[in-house]
Amino acid sequence: MNAIRIDGKAIAEALRARVARDVALLQAECNVIPGLAVVLVGKDPASSVYVKTKAKQAQAVGFNSRQFLLPSNVGEAELLELIEELNTNDAIDGILVQLPLPGHINRWRVLEAINPAKDVDGFHPYNVGRLAAGRPALVPCTPLGVVHLIKTVVSDLSGLNVVVIGRSNIVGKPLAILLGDAGCTVTGAQLQTRNLPDLCRNADIVVAAAGCAGLVRGDWLKAGSIVIDVGINRAIDSAGTAKLVGDVAFAEASERASHITPVPGGVGPMTVAYLLANTVDAAVSRRGLSLVPTPDAPTLCHLAP
Ligand code: NAD
């Protein structure tokens, strides 16, 4: 079998186009321009690239995009003060603090200081709890992107067996909840899991989010399964060139799977696109509005009391 590549870049582009349409509608009907504040502490090269990409794409869909670049020695109190300012600034709908933070800053104190209504990363315990309880919430972007990609292949997930490798707060745990809510039987695997290859062989869908290059081998997969590779690992190829690779041994897995995401160009673009979509959702629901899709385009209307 030669697996079909799921083109995350193209699917993310379509999602960003939808977001841009929603932004235009919000502006035309309510004179609202969604505002996204991205906060970066320090100069970690990977984080700097992510922040630049997020800011650029936010601008491209018509957001009021604000970047706050703080020195690595900024005090926690100063960072919390900035978050409080953003919480009360009516022009800001979404606040994202790029992780990781330097060791002298308590990550949880910072994440919990963000107004849950502006928590577009979905990391605040309020949103985590609401997601777990099946209530409307701001949900972490990568899991939303993964479910979206899977649904481009199979629209009804009910009854499918899924193995999610990794149980971080950012990816694995919220993803397991979303897939469970969609009717999947979810096996959450982690470092301590026994017989991971056998668990995968029984899965209709394998999602790898372990941060371990080439972990999932071709012979772990059931023929015809869907493979979503969340991992981003830096590797050196045989010519000595640095490149990004996923958690799945791509060539081998392509021989067994029916559909597979590449790295890069799979899940990564979806994560940024969902950050934009979450910001529009935050802007809309903070004002008591909702976007109601119509066959041609979404229509903005007031929420029923
Ligand atoms: P994390 O380090 O917080 O969690 C890793 C999880 O994987 C843990 O639960 C751990 O127990 C499990 N794990 C690690 N090695 C394993 C193994 N050999 N077998 C089974 N389980 C194993 O990582 P994270 O933040 O969830 O990120 C995971 C990967 O996804 C990283 O490569 C990260 O860069 C990538 N990532 C990508 C995106 C994206 O947009 N594409 C977004 C977030 C994270």
mmCIF file of C-alpha atoms and ligand atoms in Angstrom:
data_model
loop_
_atom_site.group_PDB
_atom_site.id
_atom_site.type_symbol
_atom_site.label_atom_id
_atom_site.label_comp_id
_atom_site.label_asym_id
_atom_site.label_seq_id
_atom_site.Cartn_x
_atom_site.Cartn_y
_atom_site.Cartn_z
ATOM 1 C CA MET A 1 0.000 0.000 0.000
ATOM 2 C CA ASN A 2 1.225 3.486 -0.748
ATOM 3 C CA ALA A 3 -0.426 5.796 1.729
ATOM 4 C CA ILE A 4 -2.108 9.014 0.649
ATOM 5 C CA ARG A 5 -0.430 12.027 2.215
ATOM 6 C CA ILE A 6 -2.765 14.222 4.224
ATOM 7 C CA ASP A 7 -1.822 17.725 3.122
ATOM 8 C CA GLY A 8 -1.905 19.723 6.357
ATOM 9 C CA LYS A 9 -0.598 22.815 4.596
ATOM 10 C CA ALA A 10 -3.515 22.979 2.164
ATOM 11 C CA ILE A 11 -6.109 22.075 4.803
ATOM 12 C CA ALA A 12 -4.721 24.762 7.129
ATOM 13 C CA GLU A 13 -4.829 27.290 4.297
ATOM 14 C CA ALA A 14 -8.530 26.582 3.792
ATOM 15 C CA LEU A 15 -9.137 27.005 7.524
ATOM 16 C CA ARG A 16 -7.256 30.323 7.544
ATOM 17 C CA ALA A 17 -9.391 31.504 4.606
ATOM 18 C CA ARG A 18 -12.503 30.701 6.666
ATOM 19 C CA VAL A 19 -11.053 32.623 9.607
ATOM 20 C CA ALA A 20 -10.328 35.619 7.333
ATOM 21 C CA ARG A 21 -13.983 35.548 6.163
ATOM 22 C CA ASP A 22 -15.160 35.490 9.792
ATOM 23 C CA VAL A 23 -12.882 38.418 10.625
ATOM 24 C CA ALA A 24 -14.279 40.453 7.710
ATOM 25 C CA LEU A 25 -17.821 39.660 8.876
ATOM 26 C CA LEU A 26 -17.083 40.660 12.477
ATOM 27 C CA GLN A 27 -15.634 43.927 11.303
ATOM 28 C CA ALA A 28 -18.469 44.694 8.886
ATOM 29 C CA GLU A 29 -21.329 43.791 11.232
ATOM 30 C CA CYS A 30 -19.914 44.659 14.675
ATOM 31 C CA ASN A 31 -16.913 46.892 14.006
ATOM 32 C CA VAL A 32 -14.753 44.366 15.870
ATOM 33 C CA ILE A 33 -11.212 43.406 14.839
ATOM 34 C CA PRO A 34 -10.020 40.363 16.800
ATOM 35 C CA GLY A 35 -6.831 41.079 18.749
ATOM 36 C CA LEU A 36 -4.187 38.435 19.466
ATOM 37 C CA ALA A 37 -1.337 39.092 21.907
ATOM 38 C CA VAL A 38 1.639 36.732 21.731
ATOM 39 C CA VAL A 39 4.111 36.936 24.593
ATOM 40 C CA LEU A 40 7.641 35.578 24.238
ATOM 41 C CA VAL A 41 10.150 35.540 27.089
ATOM 42 C CA GLY A 42 13.784 35.179 25.991
ATOM 43 C CA LYS A 43 15.265 34.344 22.618
ATOM 44 C CA ASP A 44 14.930 30.585 22.252
ATOM 45 C CA PRO A 45 15.391 30.149 18.468
ATOM 46 C CA ALA A 46 12.542 27.644 17.950
ATOM 47 C CA SER A 47 10.125 29.726 20.069
ATOM 48 C CA SER A 48 11.115 32.894 18.177
ATOM 49 C CA VAL A 49 10.273 31.198 14.856
ATOM 50 C CA TYR A 50 6.909 29.973 16.196
ATOM 51 C CA VAL A 51 6.027 33.437 17.513
ATOM 52 C CA LYS A 52 6.957 35.120 14.229
ATOM 53 C CA THR A 53 4.854 32.627 12.265
ATOM 54 C CA LYS A 54 1.865 33.127 14.557
ATOM 55 C CA ALA A 55 2.120 36.933 14.369
ATOM 56 C CA LYS A 56 2.503 36.899 10.576
ATOM 57 C CA GLN A 57 -0.489 34.637 10.041
ATOM 58 C CA ALA A 58 -2.572 36.621 12.535
ATOM 59 C CA GLN A 59 -1.878 39.761 10.523
ATOM 60 C CA ALA A 60 -2.657 37.983 7.251
ATOM 61 C CA VAL A 61 -6.202 37.065 8.376
ATOM 62 C CA GLY A 62 -6.859 40.660 9.458
ATOM 63 C CA PHE A 63 -6.252 40.485 13.215
ATOM 64 C CA ASN A 64 -4.892 43.217 15.362
ATOM 65 C CA SER A 65 -1.658 41.278 16.028
ATOM 66 C CA ARG A 66 0.513 42.300 18.979
ATOM 67 C CA GLN A 67 3.873 40.802 19.976
ATOM 68 C CA PHE A 68 5.459 41.282 23.397
ATOM 69 C CA LEU A 69 9.124 40.269 23.394
ATOM 70 C CA LEU A 70 10.477 40.252 26.946
ATOM 71 C CA PRO A 71 14.081 39.655 28.017
ATOM 72 C CA SER A 72 14.901 36.223 29.475
ATOM 73 C CA ASN A 73 15.581 37.767 32.896
ATOM 74 C CA VAL A 74 12.163 39.455 33.149
ATOM 75 C CA GLY A 75 10.653 38.960 36.602
ATOM 76 C CA GLU A 76 7.556 36.839 37.119
ATOM 77 C CA ALA A 77 5.751 39.817 38.700
ATOM 78 C CA GLU A 78 6.410 41.942 35.612
ATOM 79 C CA LEU A 79 5.104 39.194 33.321
ATOM 80 C CA LEU A 80 1.991 38.797 35.475
ATOM 81 C CA GLU A 81 1.456 42.546 35.303
ATOM 82 C CA LEU A 82 1.546 42.425 31.488
ATOM 83 C CA ILE A 83 -0.984 39.579 31.491
ATOM 84 C CA GLU A 84 -3.282 41.551 33.767
ATOM 85 C CA GLU A 85 -3.074 44.508 31.362
ATOM 86 C CA LEU A 86 -3.926 42.251 28.429
ATOM 87 C CA ASN A 87 -6.766 40.645 30.393
ATOM 88 C CA THR A 88 -8.438 44.025 30.830
ATOM 89 C CA ASN A 89 -7.591 45.437 27.384
ATOM 90 C CA ASP A 90 -10.801 45.258 25.359
ATOM 91 C CA ALA A 91 -8.871 45.263 22.057
ATOM 92 C CA ILE A 92 -7.263 41.926 22.971
ATOM 93 C CA ASP A 93 -9.323 38.760 22.506
ATOM 94 C CA GLY A 94 -6.599 36.122 22.714
ATOM 95 C CA ILE A 95 -3.499 35.861 24.892
ATOM 96 C CA LEU A 96 -0.798 33.310 24.217
ATOM 97 C CA VAL A 97 2.330 32.913 26.311
ATOM 98 C CA GLN A 98 4.878 30.947 24.313
ATOM 99 C CA LEU A 99 6.241 27.948 26.234
ATOM 100 C CA PRO A 100 8.704 26.987 27.565
ATOM 101 C CA LEU A 101 9.298 29.805 30.048
ATOM 102 C CA PRO A 102 12.667 30.322 31.766
ATOM 103 C CA GLY A 103 13.151 28.283 34.952
ATOM 104 C CA HIS A 104 12.747 31.219 37.358
ATOM 105 C CA ILE A 105 9.134 31.751 36.195
ATOM 106 C CA ASN A 106 6.338 29.515 37.464
ATOM 107 C CA ARG A 107 4.576 28.404 34.285
ATOM 108 C CA TRP A 108 1.343 27.507 36.071
ATOM 109 C CA ARG A 109 1.124 30.840 37.879
ATOM 110 C CA VAL A 110 1.399 32.527 34.473
ATOM 111 C CA LEU A 111 -1.053 30.268 32.612
ATOM 112 C CA GLU A 112 -3.595 30.516 35.419
ATOM 113 C CA ALA A 113 -3.339 34.330 35.370
ATOM 114 C CA ILE A 114 -4.722 34.465 31.812
ATOM 115 C CA ASN A 115 -8.418 35.334 31.611
ATOM 116 C CA PRO A 116 -9.997 31.965 30.620
ATOM 117 C CA ALA A 117 -12.169 33.812 28.055
ATOM 118 C CA LYS A 118 -8.949 34.919 26.285
ATOM 119 C CA ASP A 119 -7.034 31.642 26.800
ATOM 120 C CA VAL A 120 -6.706 30.772 23.098
ATOM 121 C CA ASP A 121 -4.173 28.006 23.822
ATOM 122 C CA GLY A 122 -6.778 26.282 26.010
ATOM 123 C CA PHE A 123 -4.242 25.546 28.774
ATOM 124 C CA HIS A 124 -6.076 27.250 31.678
ATOM 125 C CA PRO A 125 -7.505 24.695 34.146
ATOM 126 C CA TYR A 126 -10.942 26.317 33.683
ATOM 127 C CA ASN A 127 -10.934 25.401 29.986
ATOM 128 C CA VAL A 128 -9.298 22.021 30.649
ATOM 129 C CA GLY A 129 -12.088 21.214 33.123
ATOM 130 C CA ARG A 130 -14.825 22.372 30.786
ATOM 131 C CA LEU A 131 -13.402 20.247 27.969
ATOM 132 C CA ALA A 132 -13.289 17.224 30.291
ATOM 133 C CA ALA A 133 -16.892 17.897 31.342
ATOM 134 C CA GLY A 134 -18.083 18.155 27.729
ATOM 135 C CA ARG A 135 -18.897 21.871 28.062
ATOM 136 C CA PRO A 136 -18.030 24.543 25.462
ATOM 137 C CA ALA A 137 -14.401 25.580 26.013
ATOM 138 C CA LEU A 138 -11.315 26.959 24.362
ATOM 139 C CA VAL A 139 -9.503 23.747 23.390
ATOM 140 C CA PRO A 140 -5.753 23.318 22.720
ATOM 141 C CA CYS A 141 -4.916 23.960 19.076
ATOM 142 C CA THR A 142 -2.883 20.870 18.155
ATOM 143 C CA PRO A 143 -5.564 18.348 19.205
ATOM 144 C CA LEU A 144 -8.189 20.374 17.292
ATOM 145 C CA GLY A 145 -5.909 20.238 14.258
ATOM 146 C CA VAL A 146 -5.407 16.480 14.590
ATOM 147 C CA VAL A 147 -9.149 15.774 14.768
ATOM 148 C CA HIS A 148 -9.729 18.056 11.761
ATOM 149 C CA LEU A 149 -7.107 16.168 9.723
ATOM 150 C CA ILE A 150 -8.596 12.787 10.660
ATOM 151 C CA LYS A 151 -12.062 14.026 9.656
ATOM 152 C CA THR A 152 -10.804 14.895 6.170
ATOM 153 C CA VAL A 153 -10.345 11.119 5.743
ATOM 154 C CA VAL A 154 -13.216 9.671 7.765
ATOM 155 C CA SER A 155 -16.149 11.842 8.773
ATOM 156 C CA ASP A 156 -17.721 9.474 11.325
ATOM 157 C CA LEU A 157 -15.203 8.368 13.949
ATOM 158 C CA SER A 158 -17.606 6.430 16.126
ATOM 159 C CA GLY A 159 -16.475 2.920 16.987
ATOM 160 C CA LEU A 160 -12.919 3.362 15.727
ATOM 161 C CA ASN A 161 -9.950 2.174 17.801
ATOM 162 C CA VAL A 162 -7.365 4.896 18.292
ATOM 163 C CA VAL A 163 -3.974 4.784 19.972
ATOM 164 C CA VAL A 164 -2.694 8.198 21.096
ATOM 165 C CA ILE A 165 0.993 7.959 21.978
ATOM 166 C CA GLY A 166 1.869 10.647 24.531
ATOM 167 C CA ARG A 167 -0.264 12.177 27.276
ATOM 168 C CA SER A 168 0.934 15.754 27.637
ATOM 169 C CA ASN A 169 -1.458 18.557 28.628
ATOM 170 C CA ILE A 170 -0.800 20.180 25.262
ATOM 171 C CA VAL A 171 -1.483 17.260 22.935
ATOM 172 C CA GLY A 172 -2.199 13.744 24.216
ATOM 173 C CA LYS A 173 -4.631 14.322 27.088
ATOM 174 C CA PRO A 174 -6.993 16.806 25.362
ATOM 175 C CA LEU A 175 -6.819 14.785 22.148
ATOM 176 C CA ALA A 176 -7.905 11.628 23.975
ATOM 177 C CA ILE A 177 -10.935 13.534 25.315
ATOM 178 C CA LEU A 178 -11.897 14.919 21.879
ATOM 179 C CA LEU A 179 -11.601 11.502 20.240
ATOM 180 C CA GLY A 180 -13.521 9.829 23.065
ATOM 181 C CA ASP A 181 -16.287 12.429 22.633
ATOM 182 C CA ALA A 182 -16.337 11.578 18.912
ATOM 183 C CA GLY A 183 -17.126 7.946 19.786
ATOM 184 C CA CYS A 184 -13.649 6.437 19.470
ATOM 185 C CA THR A 185 -12.244 3.802 21.785
ATOM 186 C CA VAL A 186 -9.054 5.526 22.848
ATOM 187 C CA THR A 187 -5.939 3.903 24.241
ATOM 188 C CA GLY A 188 -3.656 6.498 25.778
ATOM 189 C CA ALA A 189 -0.051 5.307 25.597
ATOM 190 C CA GLN A 190 2.981 6.759 27.333
ATOM 191 C CA LEU A 191 6.574 5.852 28.181
ATOM 192 C CA GLN A 192 5.478 3.193 30.699
ATOM 193 C CA THR A 193 3.054 1.490 28.273
ATOM 194 C CA ARG A 194 3.730 -2.187 27.649
ATOM 195 C CA ASN A 195 3.360 -3.795 24.225
ATOM 196 C CA LEU A 196 2.922 -0.513 22.358
ATOM 197 C CA PRO A 197 3.538 -2.155 18.944
ATOM 198 C CA ASP A 198 0.732 -4.666 19.618
ATOM 199 C CA LEU A 199 -1.649 -1.914 20.744
ATOM 200 C CA CYS A 200 -0.934 -0.011 17.531
ATOM 201 C CA ARG A 201 -1.480 -3.113 15.390
ATOM 202 C CA ASN A 202 -5.047 -3.187 16.661
ATOM 203 C CA ALA A 203 -5.712 0.505 15.922
ATOM 204 C CA ASP A 204 -7.646 2.058 13.062
ATOM 205 C CA ILE A 205 -5.872 5.339 13.814
ATOM 206 C CA VAL A 206 -2.464 5.918 15.402
ATOM 207 C CA VAL A 207 -1.534 9.408 16.601
ATOM 208 C CA ALA A 208 2.118 9.774 17.581
ATOM 209 C CA ALA A 209 2.910 12.665 19.946
ATOM 210 C CA ALA A 210 5.882 11.392 21.914
ATOM 211 C CA GLY A 211 8.753 13.561 20.696
ATOM 212 C CA CYS A 212 10.749 10.442 19.783
ATOM 213 C CA ALA A 213 12.082 10.321 16.208
ATOM 214 C CA GLY A 214 10.997 7.292 14.166
ATOM 215 C CA LEU A 215 9.307 5.587 17.152
ATOM 216 C CA VAL A 216 6.378 4.119 15.189
ATOM 217 C CA ARG A 217 7.592 1.479 12.752
ATOM 218 C CA GLY A 218 5.835 0.177 9.673
ATOM 219 C CA ASP A 219 5.230 -3.274 11.170
ATOM 220 C CA TRP A 220 3.410 -1.703 14.162
ATOM 221 C CA LEU A 221 0.564 -0.653 11.886
ATOM 222 C CA LYS A 222 -2.612 -2.383 10.770
ATOM 223 C CA ALA A 223 -2.922 -2.328 6.974
ATOM 224 C CA GLY A 224 -5.140 0.557 5.930
ATOM 225 C CA SER A 225 -4.827 2.520 9.178
ATOM 226 C CA ILE A 226 -4.636 6.319 9.432
ATOM 227 C CA VAL A 227 -1.391 7.681 10.872
ATOM 228 C CA ILE A 228 -1.107 11.197 12.288
ATOM 229 C CA ASP A 229 2.405 12.287 13.198
ATOM 230 C CA VAL A 230 2.501 15.172 15.686
ATOM 231 C CA GLY A 231 6.180 14.815 16.584
ATOM 232 C CA ILE A 232 8.730 17.439 15.631
ATOM 233 C CA ASN A 233 12.288 16.244 16.100
ATOM 234 C CA ARG A 234 15.510 17.746 14.816
ATOM 235 C CA ALA A 235 17.722 15.205 13.021
ATOM 236 C CA ILE A 236 20.783 15.164 10.770
ATOM 237 C CA ASP A 237 20.385 13.289 7.465
ATOM 238 C CA SER A 238 23.070 11.162 5.754
ATOM 239 C CA ALA A 239 24.394 14.244 3.920
ATOM 240 C CA GLY A 240 24.903 16.009 7.269
ATOM 241 C CA THR A 241 21.998 18.410 6.748
ATOM 242 C CA ALA A 242 19.724 19.332 9.652
ATOM 243 C CA LYS A 243 16.068 18.511 9.071
ATOM 244 C CA LEU A 244 12.805 17.995 10.922
ATOM 245 C CA VAL A 245 11.433 14.480 11.322
ATOM 246 C CA GLY A 246 8.349 13.117 13.034
ATOM 247 C CA ASP A 247 7.711 10.281 15.477
ATOM 248 C CA VAL A 248 6.804 7.897 12.657
ATOM 249 C CA ALA A 249 9.208 6.044 10.348
ATOM 250 C CA PHE A 250 7.524 7.668 7.368
ATOM 251 C CA ALA A 251 8.658 5.444 4.456
ATOM 252 C CA GLU A 252 7.857 2.177 6.272
ATOM 253 C CA ALA A 253 4.571 3.490 7.629
ATOM 254 C CA SER A 254 3.510 4.636 4.147
ATOM 255 C CA GLU A 255 3.726 1.007 3.017
ATOM 256 C CA ARG A 256 1.065 -0.021 5.565
ATOM 257 C CA ALA A 257 -1.155 2.983 6.218
ATOM 258 C CA SER A 258 -3.971 4.214 3.985
ATOM 259 C CA HIS A 259 -3.371 7.882 4.973
ATOM 260 C CA ILE A 260 -0.455 9.563 6.689
ATOM 261 C CA THR A 261 0.640 13.091 7.622
ATOM 262 C CA PRO A 262 4.119 14.255 6.639
ATOM 263 C CA VAL A 263 6.524 16.166 8.908
ATOM 264 C CA PRO A 264 6.791 19.011 8.185
ATOM 265 C CA GLY A 265 3.548 19.974 6.421
ATOM 266 C CA GLY A 266 1.088 17.864 8.426
ATOM 267 C CA VAL A 267 -0.062 18.780 11.921
ATOM 268 C CA GLY A 268 2.178 21.852 12.383
ATOM 269 C CA PRO A 269 0.268 24.232 10.053
ATOM 270 C CA MET A 270 -3.033 23.120 11.605
ATOM 271 C CA THR A 271 -1.858 24.143 15.074
ATOM 272 C CA VAL A 272 -1.291 27.750 13.982
ATOM 273 C CA ALA A 273 -4.537 27.843 11.983
ATOM 274 C CA TYR A 274 -6.505 26.707 15.060
ATOM 275 C CA LEU A 275 -4.856 29.409 17.148
ATOM 276 C CA LEU A 276 -6.461 31.889 14.740
ATOM 277 C CA ALA A 277 -9.792 30.055 14.792
ATOM 278 C CA ASN A 278 -9.760 29.992 18.613
ATOM 279 C CA THR A 279 -9.085 33.736 18.680
ATOM 280 C CA VAL A 280 -12.139 34.405 16.508
ATOM 281 C CA ASP A 281 -14.197 32.099 18.754
ATOM 282 C CA ALA A 282 -12.962 34.021 21.808
ATOM 283 C CA ALA A 283 -13.753 37.392 20.187
ATOM 284 C CA VAL A 284 -17.235 36.226 19.243
ATOM 285 C CA SER A 285 -18.259 34.536 22.490
ATOM 286 C CA ARG A 286 -16.784 37.296 24.709
ATOM 287 C CA ARG A 287 -19.336 39.608 23.047
ATOM 288 C CA GLY A 288 -22.266 37.238 23.420
ATOM 289 C CA LEU A 289 -22.362 36.489 19.682
ATOM 290 C CA SER A 290 -22.129 33.278 17.724
ATOM 291 C CA LEU A 291 -21.106 32.415 14.189
ATOM 292 C CA VAL A 292 -23.823 30.372 12.586
ATOM 293 C CA PRO A 293 -22.681 28.636 9.397
ATOM 294 C CA THR A 294 -24.953 28.886 6.359
ATOM 295 C CA PRO A 295 -24.485 26.862 3.180
ATOM 296 C CA ASP A 296 -22.526 29.704 1.515
ATOM 297 C CA ALA A 297 -20.882 31.635 4.308
ATOM 298 C CA PRO A 298 -21.166 32.036 8.070
ATOM 299 C CA THR A 299 -23.661 34.550 9.386
ATOM 300 C CA LEU A 300 -23.153 36.436 12.596
ATOM 301 C CA CYS A 301 -26.093 36.562 14.968
ATOM 302 C CA HIS A 302 -26.746 37.377 18.601
ATOM 303 C CA LEU A 303 -26.864 34.484 21.030
ATOM 304 C CA ALA A 304 -30.223 33.655 22.470
ATOM 305 C CA PRO A 305 -30.326 34.690 26.156
HETATM 306 P P1 NAD B 1 5.872 15.949 26.138
HETATM 307 O O1 NAD B 1 7.345 15.696 26.260
HETATM 308 O O2 NAD B 1 5.215 16.904 27.057
HETATM 309 O O3 NAD B 1 5.118 14.553 26.282
HETATM 310 C C1 NAD B 1 5.569 13.395 25.628
HETATM 311 C C2 NAD B 1 4.664 12.242 25.958
HETATM 312 O O4 NAD B 1 5.077 11.134 25.165
HETATM 313 C C3 NAD B 1 4.734 11.775 27.411
HETATM 314 O O5 NAD B 1 3.437 11.441 27.854
HETATM 315 C C4 NAD B 1 5.635 10.546 27.370
HETATM 316 O O6 NAD B 1 5.320 9.590 28.375
HETATM 317 C C5 NAD B 1 5.323 9.997 25.984
HETATM 318 N N1 NAD B 1 6.452 9.258 25.400
HETATM 319 C C6 NAD B 1 7.707 9.713 25.207
HETATM 320 N N2 NAD B 1 8.477 8.751 24.647
HETATM 321 C C7 NAD B 1 7.672 7.668 24.489
HETATM 322 C C8 NAD B 1 7.870 6.363 23.991
HETATM 323 N N3 NAD B 1 9.067 5.966 23.558
HETATM 324 N N4 NAD B 1 6.817 5.515 23.974
HETATM 325 C C9 NAD B 1 5.604 5.910 24.418
HETATM 326 N N5 NAD B 1 5.354 7.138 24.917
HETATM 327 C C10 NAD B 1 6.372 8.006 24.957
HETATM 328 O O7 NAD B 1 5.659 16.335 24.627
HETATM 329 P P2 NAD B 1 4.517 17.200 23.853
HETATM 330 O O8 NAD B 1 4.628 18.616 24.238
HETATM 331 O O9 NAD B 1 3.197 16.522 23.932
HETATM 332 O O10 NAD B 1 5.056 17.048 22.361
HETATM 333 C C11 NAD B 1 5.207 15.777 21.756
HETATM 334 C C12 NAD B 1 5.821 15.955 20.387
HETATM 335 O O11 NAD B 1 4.905 16.698 19.587
HETATM 336 C C13 NAD B 1 7.126 16.767 20.373
HETATM 337 O O12 NAD B 1 7.937 16.279 19.323
HETATM 338 C C14 NAD B 1 6.673 18.168 20.048
HETATM 339 O O13 NAD B 1 7.679 18.929 19.426
HETATM 340 C C15 NAD B 1 5.540 17.868 19.107
HETATM 341 N N6 NAD B 1 4.512 18.905 19.030
HETATM 342 C C16 NAD B 1 4.121 19.273 17.805
HETATM 343 C C17 NAD B 1 3.143 20.209 17.660
HETATM 344 C C18 NAD B 1 2.699 20.574 16.278
HETATM 345 O O14 NAD B 1 2.037 21.580 16.099
HETATM 346 N N7 NAD B 1 3.024 19.768 15.277
HETATM 347 C C19 NAD B 1 2.534 20.811 18.767
HETATM 348 C C20 NAD B 1 2.930 20.389 20.038
HETATM 349 C C21 NAD B 1 3.922 19.422 20.155
#
